[in-house]
mmCIF file of C-alpha atoms in Angstrom:
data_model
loop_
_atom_site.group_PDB
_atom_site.id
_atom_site.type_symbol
_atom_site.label_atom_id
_atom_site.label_comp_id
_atom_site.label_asym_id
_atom_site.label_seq_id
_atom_site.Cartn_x
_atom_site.Cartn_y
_atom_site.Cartn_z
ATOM 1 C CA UNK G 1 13.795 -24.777 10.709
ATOM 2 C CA UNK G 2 12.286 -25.182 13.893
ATOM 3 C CA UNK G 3 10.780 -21.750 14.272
ATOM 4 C CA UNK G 4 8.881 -22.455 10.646
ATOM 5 C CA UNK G 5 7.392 -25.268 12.353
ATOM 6 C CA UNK G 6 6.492 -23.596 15.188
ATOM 7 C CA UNK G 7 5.183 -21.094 13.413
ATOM 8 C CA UNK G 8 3.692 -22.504 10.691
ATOM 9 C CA UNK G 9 1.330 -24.533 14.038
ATOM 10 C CA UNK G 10 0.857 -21.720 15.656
ATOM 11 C CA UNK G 11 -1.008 -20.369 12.519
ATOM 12 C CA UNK G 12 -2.701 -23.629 12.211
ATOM 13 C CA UNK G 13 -4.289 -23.416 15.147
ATOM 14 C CA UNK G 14 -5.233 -19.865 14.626
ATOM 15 C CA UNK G 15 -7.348 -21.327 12.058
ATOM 16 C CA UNK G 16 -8.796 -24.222 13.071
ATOM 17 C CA UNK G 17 -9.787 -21.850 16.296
ATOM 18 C CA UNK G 18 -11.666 -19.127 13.860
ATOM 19 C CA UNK G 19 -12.891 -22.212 11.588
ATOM 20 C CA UNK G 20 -15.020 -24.013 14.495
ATOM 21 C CA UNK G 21 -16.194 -20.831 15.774
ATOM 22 C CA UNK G 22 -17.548 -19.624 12.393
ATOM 23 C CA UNK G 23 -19.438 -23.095 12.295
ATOM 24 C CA UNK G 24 -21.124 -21.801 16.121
ATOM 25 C CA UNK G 25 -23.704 -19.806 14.352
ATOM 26 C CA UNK G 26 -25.558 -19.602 10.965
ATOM 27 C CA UNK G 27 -24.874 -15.386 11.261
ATOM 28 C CA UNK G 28 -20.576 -15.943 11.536
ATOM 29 C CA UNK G 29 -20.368 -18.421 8.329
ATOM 30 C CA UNK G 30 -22.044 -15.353 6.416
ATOM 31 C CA UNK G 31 -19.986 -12.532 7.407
ATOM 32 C CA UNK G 32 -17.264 -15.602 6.930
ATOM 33 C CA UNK G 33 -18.370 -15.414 3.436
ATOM 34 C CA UNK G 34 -18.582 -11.759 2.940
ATOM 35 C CA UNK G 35 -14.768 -11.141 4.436
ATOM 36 C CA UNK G 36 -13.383 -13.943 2.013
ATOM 37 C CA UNK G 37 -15.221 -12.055 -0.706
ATOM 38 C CA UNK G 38 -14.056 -8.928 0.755
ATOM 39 C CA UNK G 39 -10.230 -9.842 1.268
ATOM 40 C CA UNK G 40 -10.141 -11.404 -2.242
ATOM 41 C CA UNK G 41 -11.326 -8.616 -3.872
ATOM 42 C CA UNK G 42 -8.322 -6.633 -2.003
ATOM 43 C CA UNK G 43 -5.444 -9.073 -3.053
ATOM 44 C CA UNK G 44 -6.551 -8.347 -6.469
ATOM 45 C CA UNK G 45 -6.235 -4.385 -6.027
ATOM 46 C CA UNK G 46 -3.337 -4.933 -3.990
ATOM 47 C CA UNK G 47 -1.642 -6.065 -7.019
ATOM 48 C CA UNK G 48 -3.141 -3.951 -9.648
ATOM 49 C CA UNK G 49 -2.444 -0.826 -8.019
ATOM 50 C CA UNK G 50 1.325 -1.780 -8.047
ATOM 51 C CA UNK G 51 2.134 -4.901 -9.938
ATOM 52 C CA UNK G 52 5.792 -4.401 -9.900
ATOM 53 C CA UNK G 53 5.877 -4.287 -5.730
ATOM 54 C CA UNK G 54 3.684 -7.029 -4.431
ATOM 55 C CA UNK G 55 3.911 -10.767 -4.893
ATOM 56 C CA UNK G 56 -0.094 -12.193 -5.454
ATOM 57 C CA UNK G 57 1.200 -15.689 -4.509
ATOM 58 C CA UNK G 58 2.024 -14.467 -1.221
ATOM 59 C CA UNK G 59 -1.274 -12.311 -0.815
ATOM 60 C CA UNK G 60 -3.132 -15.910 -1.404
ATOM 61 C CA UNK G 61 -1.100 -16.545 1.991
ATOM 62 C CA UNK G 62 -2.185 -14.182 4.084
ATOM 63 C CA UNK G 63 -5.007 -15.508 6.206
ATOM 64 C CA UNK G 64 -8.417 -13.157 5.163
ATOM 65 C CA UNK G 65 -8.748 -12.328 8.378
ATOM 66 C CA UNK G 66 -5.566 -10.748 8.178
ATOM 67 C CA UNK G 67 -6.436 -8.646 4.943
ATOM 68 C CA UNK G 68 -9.811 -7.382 6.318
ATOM 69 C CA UNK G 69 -8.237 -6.277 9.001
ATOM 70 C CA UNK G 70 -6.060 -4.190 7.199
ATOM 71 C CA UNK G 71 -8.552 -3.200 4.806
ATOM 72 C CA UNK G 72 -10.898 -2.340 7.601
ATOM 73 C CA UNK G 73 -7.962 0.122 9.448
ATOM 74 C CA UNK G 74 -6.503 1.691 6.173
ATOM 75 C CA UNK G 75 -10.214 2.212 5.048
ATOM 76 C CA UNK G 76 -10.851 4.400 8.527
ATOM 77 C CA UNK G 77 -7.639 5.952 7.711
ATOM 78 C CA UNK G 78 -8.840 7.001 3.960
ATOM 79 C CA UNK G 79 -6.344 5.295 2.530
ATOM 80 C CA UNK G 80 -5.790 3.021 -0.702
ATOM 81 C CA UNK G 81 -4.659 -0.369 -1.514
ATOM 82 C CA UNK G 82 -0.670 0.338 -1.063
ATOM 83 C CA UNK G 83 -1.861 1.364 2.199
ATOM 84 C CA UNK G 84 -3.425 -1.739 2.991
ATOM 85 C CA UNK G 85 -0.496 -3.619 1.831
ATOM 86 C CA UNK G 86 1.807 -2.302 3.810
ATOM 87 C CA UNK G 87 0.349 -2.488 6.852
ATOM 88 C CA UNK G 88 0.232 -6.416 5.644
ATOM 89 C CA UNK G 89 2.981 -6.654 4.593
ATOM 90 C CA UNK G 90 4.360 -5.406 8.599
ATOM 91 C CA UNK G 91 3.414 -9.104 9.680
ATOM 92 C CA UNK G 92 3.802 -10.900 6.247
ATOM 93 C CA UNK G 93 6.905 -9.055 4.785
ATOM 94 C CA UNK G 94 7.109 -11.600 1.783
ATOM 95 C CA UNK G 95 4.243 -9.693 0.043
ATOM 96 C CA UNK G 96 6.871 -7.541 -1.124
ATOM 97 C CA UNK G 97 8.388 -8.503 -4.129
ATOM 98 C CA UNK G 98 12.291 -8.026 -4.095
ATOM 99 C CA UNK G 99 12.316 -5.401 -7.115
ATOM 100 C CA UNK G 100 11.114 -2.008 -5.930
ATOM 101 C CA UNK G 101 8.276 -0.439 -8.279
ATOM 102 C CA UNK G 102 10.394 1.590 -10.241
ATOM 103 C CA UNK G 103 8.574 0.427 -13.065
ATOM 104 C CA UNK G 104 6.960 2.982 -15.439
ATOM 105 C CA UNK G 105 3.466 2.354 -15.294
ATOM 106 C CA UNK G 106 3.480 5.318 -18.115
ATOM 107 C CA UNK G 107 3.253 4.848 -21.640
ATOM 108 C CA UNK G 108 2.146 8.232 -22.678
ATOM 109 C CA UNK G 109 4.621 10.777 -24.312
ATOM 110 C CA UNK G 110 2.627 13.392 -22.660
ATOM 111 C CA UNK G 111 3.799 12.964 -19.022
ATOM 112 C CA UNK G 112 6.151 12.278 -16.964
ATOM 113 C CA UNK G 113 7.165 8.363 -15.904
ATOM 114 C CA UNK G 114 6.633 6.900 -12.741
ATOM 115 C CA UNK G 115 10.377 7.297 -11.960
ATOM 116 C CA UNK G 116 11.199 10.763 -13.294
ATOM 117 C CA UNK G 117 8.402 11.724 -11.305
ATOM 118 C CA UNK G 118 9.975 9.551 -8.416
ATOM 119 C CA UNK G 119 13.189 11.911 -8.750
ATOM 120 C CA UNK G 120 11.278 15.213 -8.880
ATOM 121 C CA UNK G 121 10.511 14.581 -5.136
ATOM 122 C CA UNK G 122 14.396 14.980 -4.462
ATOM 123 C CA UNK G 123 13.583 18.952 -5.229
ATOM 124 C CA UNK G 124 10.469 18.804 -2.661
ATOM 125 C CA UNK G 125 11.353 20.380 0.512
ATOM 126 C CA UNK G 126 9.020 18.544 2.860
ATOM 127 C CA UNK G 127 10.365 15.192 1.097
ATOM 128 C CA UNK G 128 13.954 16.336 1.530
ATOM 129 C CA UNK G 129 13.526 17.143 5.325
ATOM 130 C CA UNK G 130 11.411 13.502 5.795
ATOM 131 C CA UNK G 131 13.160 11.326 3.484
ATOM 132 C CA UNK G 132 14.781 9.333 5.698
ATOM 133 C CA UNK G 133 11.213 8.927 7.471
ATOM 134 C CA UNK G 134 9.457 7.880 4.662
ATOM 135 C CA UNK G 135 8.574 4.577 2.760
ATOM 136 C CA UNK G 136 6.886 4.908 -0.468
ATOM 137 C CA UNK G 137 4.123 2.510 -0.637
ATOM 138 C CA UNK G 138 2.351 2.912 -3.546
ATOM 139 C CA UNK G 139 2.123 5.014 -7.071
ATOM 140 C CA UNK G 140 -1.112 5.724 -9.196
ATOM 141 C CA UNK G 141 -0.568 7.520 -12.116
ATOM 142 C CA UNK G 142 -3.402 10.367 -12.805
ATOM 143 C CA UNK G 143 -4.762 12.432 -15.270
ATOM 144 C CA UNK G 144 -2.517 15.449 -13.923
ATOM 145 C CA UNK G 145 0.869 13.499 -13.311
ATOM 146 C CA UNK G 146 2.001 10.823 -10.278
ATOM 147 C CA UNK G 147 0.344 10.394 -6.688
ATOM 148 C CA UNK G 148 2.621 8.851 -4.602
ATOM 149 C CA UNK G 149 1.605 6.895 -1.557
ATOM 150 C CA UNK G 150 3.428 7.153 2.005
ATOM 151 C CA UNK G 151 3.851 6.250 5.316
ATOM 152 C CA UNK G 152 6.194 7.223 8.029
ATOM 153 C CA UNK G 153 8.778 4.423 9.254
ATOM 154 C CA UNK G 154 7.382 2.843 12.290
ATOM 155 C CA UNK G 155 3.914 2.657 11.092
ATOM 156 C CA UNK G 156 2.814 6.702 11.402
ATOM 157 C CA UNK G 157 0.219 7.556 9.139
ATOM 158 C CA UNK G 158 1.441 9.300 6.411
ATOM 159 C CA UNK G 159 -0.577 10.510 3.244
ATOM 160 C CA UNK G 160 -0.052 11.416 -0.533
ATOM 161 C CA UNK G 161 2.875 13.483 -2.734
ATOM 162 C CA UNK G 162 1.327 14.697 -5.744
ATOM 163 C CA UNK G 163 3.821 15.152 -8.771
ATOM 164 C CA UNK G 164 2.337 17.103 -11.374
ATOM 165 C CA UNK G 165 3.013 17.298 -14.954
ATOM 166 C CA UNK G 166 2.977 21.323 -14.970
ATOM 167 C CA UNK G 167 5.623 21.144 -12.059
ATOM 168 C CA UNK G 168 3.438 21.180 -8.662
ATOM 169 C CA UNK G 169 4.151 18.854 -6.150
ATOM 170 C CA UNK G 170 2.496 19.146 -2.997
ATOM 171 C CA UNK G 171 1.722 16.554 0.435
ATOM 172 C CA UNK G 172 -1.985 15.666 0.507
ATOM 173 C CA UNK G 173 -3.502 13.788 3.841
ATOM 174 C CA UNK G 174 -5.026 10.599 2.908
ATOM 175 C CA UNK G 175 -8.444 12.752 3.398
ATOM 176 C CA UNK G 176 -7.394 15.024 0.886
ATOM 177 C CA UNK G 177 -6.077 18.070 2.677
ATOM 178 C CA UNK G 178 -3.312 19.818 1.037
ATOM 179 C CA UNK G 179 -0.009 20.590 3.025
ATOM 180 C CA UNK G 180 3.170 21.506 2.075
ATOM 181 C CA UNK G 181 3.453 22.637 -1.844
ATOM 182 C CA UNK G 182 6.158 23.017 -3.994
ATOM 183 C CA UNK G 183 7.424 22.931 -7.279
ATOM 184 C CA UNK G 184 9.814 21.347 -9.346
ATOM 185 C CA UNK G 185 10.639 22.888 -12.736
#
């Protein structure tokens, strides 16, 4: 109980510092304006890129400092909005809802599901050899199959597994360069 307080001023006062220095200057309440705009418009991807895994009253949390921040570093890194997330959710873990996203995002007959794509992985090699390295962080279905987001525990960058509907899988950098391929039918 007492480290919630503590914590809870110490956050306080993190604010109340950046508020009276964004009312210094006529040029700081803009850009003020432009991150709020900018880290509201990234709660809402946060949670439409995977619904299922992130908790949007817990985003509103998350000072918008915080979330440009993250925006700004996953951006330079190439990478998406389950990228951004996660690197939130490193100081605000309660983003994450407690169900993982195993949720089929898929209601085509045509392709796979989010989660039979999920267990094609298990016949990747590179995924195999790293699985106990990696954290999914976020799935986007596409017109081909499943793109799987990833990072490396301990914050290493990671990049992209591609599950395709014709059997490909490959590792993609967040820039979009193609590693390890594989397949799994």
């Amino acid at each position: 109980m007492k480290q919630a307080g503590q914590l809870s001023s110490t956050s306080n006062s993190s604010s109340s510092t950046a508020t009276s220095s964004s009312s210094s200057s006529t040029t700081t309440k803009t850009v003020s304006a432009a991150d709020k705009k900018e880290a509201e418009q990234m709660r809402t991807n946060i949670v439409q890129s995977d619904p299922d895994s992130w908790d949007s009253a817990a985003l509103a949390q998350v000072p918008d400092s915080v979330i440009v921040a993250a925006t700004k570093k996953s951006n330079d890194m190439g990478g998406n909005p389950g990228t951004t997330a996660n690197m939130i959710a490193e100081q605000y873990p309660n983003i994450k809802k407690n169900g993982s996203s195993d949720s089929d995002m898929d209601d085509s007959a045509n392709g796979l599901s989010a989660s039979e794509a999920k267990n094609k992985l298990n016949s990747f090699e590179f995924y195999i050899k790293n699985k106990s390295h990696i954290e999914l962080t976020g799935q986007e279905q596409t017109s081909d199959g499943w793109e799987f987001t990833y990072s490396f525990v301990g914050g290493s960058t990671g990049g992209v597994l591609v599950v395709n509907n014709d059997g490909k899988i490959a590792d993609k950098t967040f820039s979009g360069i193609e590693g390890e391929t594989g397949s799994w039918k």
